[in-house]
mmCIF file of C-alpha atoms in Angstrom:
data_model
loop_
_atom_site.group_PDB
_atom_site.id
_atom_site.type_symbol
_atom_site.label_atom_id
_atom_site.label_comp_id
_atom_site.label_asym_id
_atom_site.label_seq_id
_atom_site.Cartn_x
_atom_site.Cartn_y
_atom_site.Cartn_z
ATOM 1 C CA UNK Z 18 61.660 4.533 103.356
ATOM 2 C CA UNK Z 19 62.966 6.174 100.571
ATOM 3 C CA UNK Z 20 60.074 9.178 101.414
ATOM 4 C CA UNK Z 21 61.431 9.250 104.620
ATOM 5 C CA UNK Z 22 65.146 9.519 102.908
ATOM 6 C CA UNK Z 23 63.664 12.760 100.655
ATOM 7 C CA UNK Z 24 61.966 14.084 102.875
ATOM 8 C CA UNK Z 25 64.147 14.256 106.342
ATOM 9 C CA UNK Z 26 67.736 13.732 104.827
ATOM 10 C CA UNK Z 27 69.894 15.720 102.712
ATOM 11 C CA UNK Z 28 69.277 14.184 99.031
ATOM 12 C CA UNK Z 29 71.892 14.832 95.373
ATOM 13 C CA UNK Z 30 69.254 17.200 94.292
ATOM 14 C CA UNK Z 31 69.418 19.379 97.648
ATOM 15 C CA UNK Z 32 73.472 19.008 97.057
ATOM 16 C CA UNK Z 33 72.932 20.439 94.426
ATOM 17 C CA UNK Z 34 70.808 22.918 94.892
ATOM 18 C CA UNK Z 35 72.747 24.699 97.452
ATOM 19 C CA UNK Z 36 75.710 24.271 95.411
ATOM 20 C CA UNK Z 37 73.963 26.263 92.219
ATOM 21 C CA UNK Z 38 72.814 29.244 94.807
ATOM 22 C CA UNK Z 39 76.282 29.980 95.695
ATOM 23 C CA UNK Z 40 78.677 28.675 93.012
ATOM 24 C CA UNK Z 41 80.085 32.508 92.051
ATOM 25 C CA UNK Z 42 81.017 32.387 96.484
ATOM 26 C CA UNK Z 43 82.480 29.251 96.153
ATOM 27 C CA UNK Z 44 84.792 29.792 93.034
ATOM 28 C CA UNK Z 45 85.296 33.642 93.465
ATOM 29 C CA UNK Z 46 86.447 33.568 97.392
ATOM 30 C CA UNK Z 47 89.049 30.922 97.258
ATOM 31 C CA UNK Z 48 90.268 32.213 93.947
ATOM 32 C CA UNK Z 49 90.958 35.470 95.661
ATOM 33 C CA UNK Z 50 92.444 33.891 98.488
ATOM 34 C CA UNK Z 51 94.985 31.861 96.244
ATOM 35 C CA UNK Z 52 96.213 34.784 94.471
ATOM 36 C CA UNK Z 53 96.902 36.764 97.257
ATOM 37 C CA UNK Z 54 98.175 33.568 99.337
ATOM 38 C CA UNK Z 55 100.515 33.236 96.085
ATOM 39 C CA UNK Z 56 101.444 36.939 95.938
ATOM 40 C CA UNK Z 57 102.942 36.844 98.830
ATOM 41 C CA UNK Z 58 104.999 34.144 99.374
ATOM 42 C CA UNK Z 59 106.313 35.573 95.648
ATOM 43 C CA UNK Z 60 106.704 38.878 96.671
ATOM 44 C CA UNK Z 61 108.739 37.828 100.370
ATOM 45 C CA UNK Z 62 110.673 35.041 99.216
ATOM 46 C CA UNK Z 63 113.827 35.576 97.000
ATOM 47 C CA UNK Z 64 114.121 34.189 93.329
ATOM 48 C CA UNK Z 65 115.623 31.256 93.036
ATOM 49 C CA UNK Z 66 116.901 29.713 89.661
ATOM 50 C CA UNK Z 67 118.693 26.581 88.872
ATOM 51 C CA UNK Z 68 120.540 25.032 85.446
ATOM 52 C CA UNK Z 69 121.358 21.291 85.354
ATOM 53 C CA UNK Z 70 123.822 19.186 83.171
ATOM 54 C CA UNK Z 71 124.298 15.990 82.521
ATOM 55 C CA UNK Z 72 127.322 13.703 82.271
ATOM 56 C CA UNK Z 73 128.228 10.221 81.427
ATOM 57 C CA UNK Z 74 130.366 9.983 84.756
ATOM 58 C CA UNK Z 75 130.620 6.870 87.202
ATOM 59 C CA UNK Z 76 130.841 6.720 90.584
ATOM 60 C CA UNK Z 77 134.260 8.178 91.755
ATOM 61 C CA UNK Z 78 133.562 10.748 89.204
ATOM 62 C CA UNK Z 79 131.126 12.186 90.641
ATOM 63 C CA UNK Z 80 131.839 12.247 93.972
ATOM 64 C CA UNK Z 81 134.562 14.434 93.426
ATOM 65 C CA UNK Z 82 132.152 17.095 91.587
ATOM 66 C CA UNK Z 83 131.348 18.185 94.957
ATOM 67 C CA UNK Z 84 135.163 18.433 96.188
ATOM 68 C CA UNK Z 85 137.110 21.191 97.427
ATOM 69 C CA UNK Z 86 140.190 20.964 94.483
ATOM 70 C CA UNK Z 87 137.488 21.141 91.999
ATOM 71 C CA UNK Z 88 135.278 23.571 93.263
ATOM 72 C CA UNK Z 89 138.504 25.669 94.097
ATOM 73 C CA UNK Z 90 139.469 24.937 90.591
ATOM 74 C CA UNK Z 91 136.087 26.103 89.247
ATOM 75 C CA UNK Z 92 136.346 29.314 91.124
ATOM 76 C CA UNK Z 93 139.038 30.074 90.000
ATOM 77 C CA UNK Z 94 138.580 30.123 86.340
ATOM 78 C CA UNK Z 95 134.869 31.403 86.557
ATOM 79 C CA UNK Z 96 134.698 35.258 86.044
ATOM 80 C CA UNK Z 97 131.466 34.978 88.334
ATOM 81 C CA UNK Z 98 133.688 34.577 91.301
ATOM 82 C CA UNK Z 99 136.730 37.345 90.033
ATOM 83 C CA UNK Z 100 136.884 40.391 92.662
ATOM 84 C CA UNK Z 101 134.444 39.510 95.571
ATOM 85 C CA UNK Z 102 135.339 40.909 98.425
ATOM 86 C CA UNK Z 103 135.253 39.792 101.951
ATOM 87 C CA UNK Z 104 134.831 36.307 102.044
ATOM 88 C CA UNK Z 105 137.129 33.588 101.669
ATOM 89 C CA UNK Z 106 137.531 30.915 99.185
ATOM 90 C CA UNK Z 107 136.599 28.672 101.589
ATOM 91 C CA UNK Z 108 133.325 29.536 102.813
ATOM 92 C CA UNK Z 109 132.550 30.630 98.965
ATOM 93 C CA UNK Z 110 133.481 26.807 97.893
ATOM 94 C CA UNK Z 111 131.170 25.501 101.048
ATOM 95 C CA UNK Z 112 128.188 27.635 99.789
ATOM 96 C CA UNK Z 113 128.485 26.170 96.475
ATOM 97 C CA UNK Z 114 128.930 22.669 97.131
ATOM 98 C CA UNK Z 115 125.515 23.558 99.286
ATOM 99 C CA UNK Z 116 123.570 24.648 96.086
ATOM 100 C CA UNK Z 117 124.850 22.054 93.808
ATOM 101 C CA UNK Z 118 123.482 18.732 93.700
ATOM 102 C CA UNK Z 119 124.731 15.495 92.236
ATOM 103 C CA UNK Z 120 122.103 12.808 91.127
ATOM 104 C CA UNK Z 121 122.445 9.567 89.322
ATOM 105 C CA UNK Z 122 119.686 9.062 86.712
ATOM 106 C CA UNK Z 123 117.100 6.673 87.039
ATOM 107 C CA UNK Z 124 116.956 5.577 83.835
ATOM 108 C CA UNK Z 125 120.615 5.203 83.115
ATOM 109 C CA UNK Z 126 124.472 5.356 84.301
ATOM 110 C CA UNK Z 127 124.702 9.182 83.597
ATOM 111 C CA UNK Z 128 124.021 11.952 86.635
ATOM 112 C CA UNK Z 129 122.190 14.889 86.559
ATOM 113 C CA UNK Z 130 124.319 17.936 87.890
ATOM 114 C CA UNK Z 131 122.188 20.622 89.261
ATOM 115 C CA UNK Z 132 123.015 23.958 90.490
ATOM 116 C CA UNK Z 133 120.871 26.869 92.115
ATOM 117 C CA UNK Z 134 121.360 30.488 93.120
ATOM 118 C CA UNK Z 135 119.566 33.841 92.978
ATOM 119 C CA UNK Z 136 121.875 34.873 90.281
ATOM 120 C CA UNK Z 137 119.789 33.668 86.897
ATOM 121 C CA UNK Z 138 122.620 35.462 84.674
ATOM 122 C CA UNK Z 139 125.797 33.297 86.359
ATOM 123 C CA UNK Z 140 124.466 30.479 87.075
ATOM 124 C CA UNK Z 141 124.706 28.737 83.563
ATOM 125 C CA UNK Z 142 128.361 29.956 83.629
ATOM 126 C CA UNK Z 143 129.317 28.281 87.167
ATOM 127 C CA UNK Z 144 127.635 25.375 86.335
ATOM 128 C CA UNK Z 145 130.427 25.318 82.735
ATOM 129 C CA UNK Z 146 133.318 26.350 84.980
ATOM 130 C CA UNK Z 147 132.747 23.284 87.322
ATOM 131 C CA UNK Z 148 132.257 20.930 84.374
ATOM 132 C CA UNK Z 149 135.467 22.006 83.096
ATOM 133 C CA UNK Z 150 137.200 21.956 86.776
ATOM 134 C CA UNK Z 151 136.182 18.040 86.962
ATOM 135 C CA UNK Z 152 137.712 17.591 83.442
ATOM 136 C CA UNK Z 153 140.938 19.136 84.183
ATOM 137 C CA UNK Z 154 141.295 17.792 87.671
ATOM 138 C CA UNK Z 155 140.645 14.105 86.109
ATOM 139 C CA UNK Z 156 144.186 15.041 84.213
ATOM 140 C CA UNK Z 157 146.788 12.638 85.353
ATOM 141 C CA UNK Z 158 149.555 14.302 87.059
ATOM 142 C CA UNK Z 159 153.322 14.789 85.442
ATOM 143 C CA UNK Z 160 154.230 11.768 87.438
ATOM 144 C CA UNK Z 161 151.418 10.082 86.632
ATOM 145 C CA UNK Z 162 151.766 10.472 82.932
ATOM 146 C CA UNK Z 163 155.498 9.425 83.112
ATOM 147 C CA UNK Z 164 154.155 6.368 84.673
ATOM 148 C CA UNK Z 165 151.582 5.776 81.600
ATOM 149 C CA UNK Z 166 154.221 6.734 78.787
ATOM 150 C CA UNK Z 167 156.266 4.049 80.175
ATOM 151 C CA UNK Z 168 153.435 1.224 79.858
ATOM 152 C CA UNK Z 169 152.691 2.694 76.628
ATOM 153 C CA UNK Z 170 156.061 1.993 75.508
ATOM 154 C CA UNK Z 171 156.642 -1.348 76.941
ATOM 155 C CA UNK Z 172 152.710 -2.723 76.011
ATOM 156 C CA UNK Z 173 154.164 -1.205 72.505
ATOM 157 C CA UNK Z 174 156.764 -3.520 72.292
ATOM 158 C CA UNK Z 175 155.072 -6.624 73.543
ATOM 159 C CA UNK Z 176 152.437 -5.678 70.801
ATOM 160 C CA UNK Z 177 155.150 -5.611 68.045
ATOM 161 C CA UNK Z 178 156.880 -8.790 69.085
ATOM 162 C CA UNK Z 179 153.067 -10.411 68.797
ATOM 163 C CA UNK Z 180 152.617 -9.013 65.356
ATOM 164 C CA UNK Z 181 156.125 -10.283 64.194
ATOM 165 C CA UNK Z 182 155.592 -13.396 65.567
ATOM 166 C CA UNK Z 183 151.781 -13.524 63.414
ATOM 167 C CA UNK Z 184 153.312 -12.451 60.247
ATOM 168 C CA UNK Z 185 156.329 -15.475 60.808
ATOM 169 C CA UNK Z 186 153.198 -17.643 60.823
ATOM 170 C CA UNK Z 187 151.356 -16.142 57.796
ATOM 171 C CA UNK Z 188 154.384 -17.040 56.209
ATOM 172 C CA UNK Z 189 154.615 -20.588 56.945
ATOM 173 C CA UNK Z 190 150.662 -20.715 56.003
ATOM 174 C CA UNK Z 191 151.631 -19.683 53.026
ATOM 175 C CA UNK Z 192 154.362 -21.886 52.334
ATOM 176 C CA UNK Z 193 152.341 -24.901 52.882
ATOM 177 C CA UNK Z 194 154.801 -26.252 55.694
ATOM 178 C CA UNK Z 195 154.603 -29.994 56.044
ATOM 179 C CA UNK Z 196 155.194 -29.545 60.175
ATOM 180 C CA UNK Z 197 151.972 -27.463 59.873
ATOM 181 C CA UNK Z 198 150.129 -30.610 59.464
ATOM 182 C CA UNK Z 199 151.836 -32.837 62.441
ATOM 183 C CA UNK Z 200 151.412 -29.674 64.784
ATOM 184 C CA UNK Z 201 147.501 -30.135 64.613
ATOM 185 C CA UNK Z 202 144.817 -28.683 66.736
ATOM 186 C CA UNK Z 203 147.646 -27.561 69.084
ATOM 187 C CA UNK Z 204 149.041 -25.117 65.963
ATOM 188 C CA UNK Z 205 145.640 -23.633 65.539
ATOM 189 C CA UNK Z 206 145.303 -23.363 69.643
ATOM 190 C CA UNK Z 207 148.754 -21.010 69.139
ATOM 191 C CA UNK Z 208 147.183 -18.539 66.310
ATOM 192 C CA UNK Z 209 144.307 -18.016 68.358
ATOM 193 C CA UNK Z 210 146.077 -17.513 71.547
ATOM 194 C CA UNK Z 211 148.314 -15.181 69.395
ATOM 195 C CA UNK Z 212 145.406 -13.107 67.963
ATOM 196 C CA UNK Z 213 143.825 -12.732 70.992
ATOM 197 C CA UNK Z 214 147.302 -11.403 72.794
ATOM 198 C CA UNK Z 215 147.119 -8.924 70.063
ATOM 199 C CA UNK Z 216 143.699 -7.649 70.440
ATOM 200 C CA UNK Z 217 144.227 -7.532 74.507
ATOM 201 C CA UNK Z 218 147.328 -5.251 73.922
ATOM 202 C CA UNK Z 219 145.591 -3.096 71.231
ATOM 203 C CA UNK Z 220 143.019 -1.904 73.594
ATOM 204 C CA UNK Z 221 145.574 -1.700 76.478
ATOM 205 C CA UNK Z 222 147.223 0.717 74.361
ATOM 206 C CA UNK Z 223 144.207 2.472 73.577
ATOM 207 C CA UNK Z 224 142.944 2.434 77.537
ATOM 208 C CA UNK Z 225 146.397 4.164 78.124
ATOM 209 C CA UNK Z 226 145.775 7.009 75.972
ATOM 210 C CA UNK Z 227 142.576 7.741 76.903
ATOM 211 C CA UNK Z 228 144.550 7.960 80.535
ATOM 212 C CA UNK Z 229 146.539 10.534 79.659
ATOM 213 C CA UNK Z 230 143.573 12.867 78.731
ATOM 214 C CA UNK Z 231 142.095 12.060 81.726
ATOM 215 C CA UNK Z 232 138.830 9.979 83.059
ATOM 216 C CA UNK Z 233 136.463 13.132 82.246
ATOM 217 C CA UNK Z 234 136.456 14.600 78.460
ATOM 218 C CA UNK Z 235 134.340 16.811 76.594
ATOM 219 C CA UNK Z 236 132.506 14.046 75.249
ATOM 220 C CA UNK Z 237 131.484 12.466 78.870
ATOM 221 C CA UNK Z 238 128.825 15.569 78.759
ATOM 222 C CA UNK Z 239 125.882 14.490 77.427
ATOM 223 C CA UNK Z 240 123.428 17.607 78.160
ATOM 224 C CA UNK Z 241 125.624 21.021 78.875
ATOM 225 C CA UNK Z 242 124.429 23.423 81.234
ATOM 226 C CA UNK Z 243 121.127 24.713 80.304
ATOM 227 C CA UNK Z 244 119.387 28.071 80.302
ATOM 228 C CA UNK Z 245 118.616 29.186 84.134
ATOM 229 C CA UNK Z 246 114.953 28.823 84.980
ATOM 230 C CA UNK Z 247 112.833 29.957 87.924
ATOM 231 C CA UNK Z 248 112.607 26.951 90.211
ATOM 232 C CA UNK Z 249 110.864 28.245 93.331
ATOM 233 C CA UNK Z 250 107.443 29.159 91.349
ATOM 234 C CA UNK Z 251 106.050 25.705 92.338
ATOM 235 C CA UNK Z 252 106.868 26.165 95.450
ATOM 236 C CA UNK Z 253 105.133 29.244 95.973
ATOM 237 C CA UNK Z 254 101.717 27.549 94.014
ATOM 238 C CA UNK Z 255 101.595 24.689 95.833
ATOM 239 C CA UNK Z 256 100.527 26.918 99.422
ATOM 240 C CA UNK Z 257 97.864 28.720 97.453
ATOM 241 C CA UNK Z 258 96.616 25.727 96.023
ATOM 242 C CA UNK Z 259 96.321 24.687 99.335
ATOM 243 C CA UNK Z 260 94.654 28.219 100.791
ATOM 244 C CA UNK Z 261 92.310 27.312 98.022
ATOM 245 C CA UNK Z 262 91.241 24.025 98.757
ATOM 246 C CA UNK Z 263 90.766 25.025 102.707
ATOM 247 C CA UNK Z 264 88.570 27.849 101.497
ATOM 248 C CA UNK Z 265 86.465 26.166 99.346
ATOM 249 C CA UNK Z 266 85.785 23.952 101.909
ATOM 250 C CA UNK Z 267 85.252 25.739 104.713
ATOM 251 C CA UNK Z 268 82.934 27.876 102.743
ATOM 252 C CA UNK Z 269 80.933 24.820 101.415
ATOM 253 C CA UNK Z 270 80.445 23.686 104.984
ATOM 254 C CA UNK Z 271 78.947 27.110 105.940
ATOM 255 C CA UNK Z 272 76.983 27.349 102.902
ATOM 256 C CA UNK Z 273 75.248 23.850 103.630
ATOM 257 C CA UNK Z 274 75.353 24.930 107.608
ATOM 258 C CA UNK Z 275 73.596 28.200 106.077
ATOM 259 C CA UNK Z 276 70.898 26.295 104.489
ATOM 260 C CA UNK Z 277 70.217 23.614 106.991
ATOM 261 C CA UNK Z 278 69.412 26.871 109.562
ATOM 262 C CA UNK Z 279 67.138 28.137 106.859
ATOM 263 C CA UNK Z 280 65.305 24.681 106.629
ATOM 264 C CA UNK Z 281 64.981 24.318 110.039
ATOM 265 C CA UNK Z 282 63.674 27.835 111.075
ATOM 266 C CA UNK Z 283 60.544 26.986 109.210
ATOM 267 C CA UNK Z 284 59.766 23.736 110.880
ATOM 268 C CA UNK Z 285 58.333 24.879 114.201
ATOM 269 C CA UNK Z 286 59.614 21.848 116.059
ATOM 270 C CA UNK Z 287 63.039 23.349 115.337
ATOM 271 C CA UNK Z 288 63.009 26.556 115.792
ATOM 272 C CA UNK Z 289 64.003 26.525 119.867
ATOM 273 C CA UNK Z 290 67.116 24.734 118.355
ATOM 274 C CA UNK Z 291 68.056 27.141 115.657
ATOM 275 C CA UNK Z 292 67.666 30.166 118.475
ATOM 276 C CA UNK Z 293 69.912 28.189 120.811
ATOM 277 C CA UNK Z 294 72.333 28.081 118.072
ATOM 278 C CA UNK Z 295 72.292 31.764 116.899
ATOM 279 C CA UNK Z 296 72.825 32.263 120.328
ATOM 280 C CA UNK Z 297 75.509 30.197 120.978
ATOM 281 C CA UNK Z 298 77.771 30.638 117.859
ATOM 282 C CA UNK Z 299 76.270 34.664 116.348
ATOM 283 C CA UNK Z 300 75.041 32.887 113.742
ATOM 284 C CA UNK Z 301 72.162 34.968 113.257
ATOM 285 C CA UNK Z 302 73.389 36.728 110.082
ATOM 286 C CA UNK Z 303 74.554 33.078 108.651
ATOM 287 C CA UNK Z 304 70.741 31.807 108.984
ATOM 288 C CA UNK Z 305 68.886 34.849 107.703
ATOM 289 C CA UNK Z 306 67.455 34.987 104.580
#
């Protein structure tokens, strides 16, 4: 049986064989047909770059990266956008909310802002003036601040009447009291309570001043807007590794087609077969020698 296999099938060694005869075909041709496949799709389709950021936002945050006050905003402060002519702020703010992407990382809480454009030289410099947009428009407004003064002030005072009221006990801890000792666990309950009021107000206090600078600050970005890099490269490589793949196997089925003609032509049961298949397909130039 295993005669039969070497003799009548198609064995590793043939495989190989046929694969030694035309290895410069089979690398050469579907190299040459990547590089040109990859040449042009580079030289018909426009550059496209793209930088990225990333900021320690949440939610709310950045959904409004994408929004018309601060995209407005950023085009108004970016000297990319100063003096063009002819189309409105409108459909420019549309077109860049369509190029910029908002992603939340996988790994973490932050998001990934990413902006592209055929412009490699401006697009680092958008990308800044939107950052900057989302941290100004994250300002409270005048109202809004006269609102958080006014806590400030009265969480201020509640704070103050805490601390008096601590340092009135301090002073009866260190006067050794007598009443301290009837009052109990219900004394050391109060301290606690009072302590913890303090702490509570503290951070209020420090909450409401981080309000007034807004939810977005300087600090909230984590990676700034990097150099812009060509982004559609991969994009053009992955068709001509593709061309080359097809090639290479289109030309390893004819090469083994090639060979299978040649083995049959000299088997004179087969040779009807073969001529019916020249015929048939023009494979006459395939099977010759």
């Amino acid at each position: 049986m295993e005669d039969h296999a070497l003799e009548g099938g198609t064995s590793p060694l043939d495989i190989a064989v046929v694969v030694a005869e035309n290895w410069l075909l089979l690398i050469l041709v579907p190299l040459l047909a990547g590089v040109i496949v990859f040449g042009v799709i580079s030289a018909t389709t426009p550059n496209v770059y793209e930088t990225e950021a990333i900021l320690a936002i949440d939610e709310r945050e950045a959904a409004l990266v994408q929004t018309s006050p601060v995209l407005d905003k950023a085009m108004a402060g970016s000297p990319s956008f100063a003096g063009l002519p002819g189309t409105s702020s409108g459909a420019r703010g549309e077109s860049l909310a369509r190029h910029l992407t908002v992603a939340k990382e996988a790994t973490s809480d932050w998001y990934r802002l990413r902006l592209r454009g055929d412009n490699a030289t401006h697009l680092k410099e958008v990308l800044y003036s939107i950052i900057q947009a989302l941290i100004s428009s994250s300002v409270p407004s005048p109202v809004e601040i006269a609102r958080i003064n006014q806590e400030i002030e009265q969480t201020a005072a509640s704070l103050e009447g805490l601390e008096r009221a601590l340092r009135n006990v301090d002073r009866i801890l260190a006067s050794k009291d007598a009443t301290v000792d009837h009052a109990g666990g219900e004394f050391a309950a109060s301290v606690v309570s009072l302590i913890s009021g303090i702490e509570r107000r503290r951070s209020k206090l420090f909450d409401l001043e981080l309000a007034k600078q807004g939810s977005v600050r300087s600090e909230d970005v984590i990676q700034p807007p990097t150099q812009s890099r060509m982004s559609n490269s991969r994009s053009s490589l992955l068709p001509a590794l593709a061309v080359m793949l097809g090639v290479g196997l289109f030309l390893l089925i004819l090469v083994f087609i090639r060979d299978g003609l040649r083995r049959a032509s000299n088997d004179p049961e087969q040779v009807t077969k073969v001529n019916r298949i020249r015929r048939a397909f023009w494979l006459r130039l395939l099977a010759s020698k």
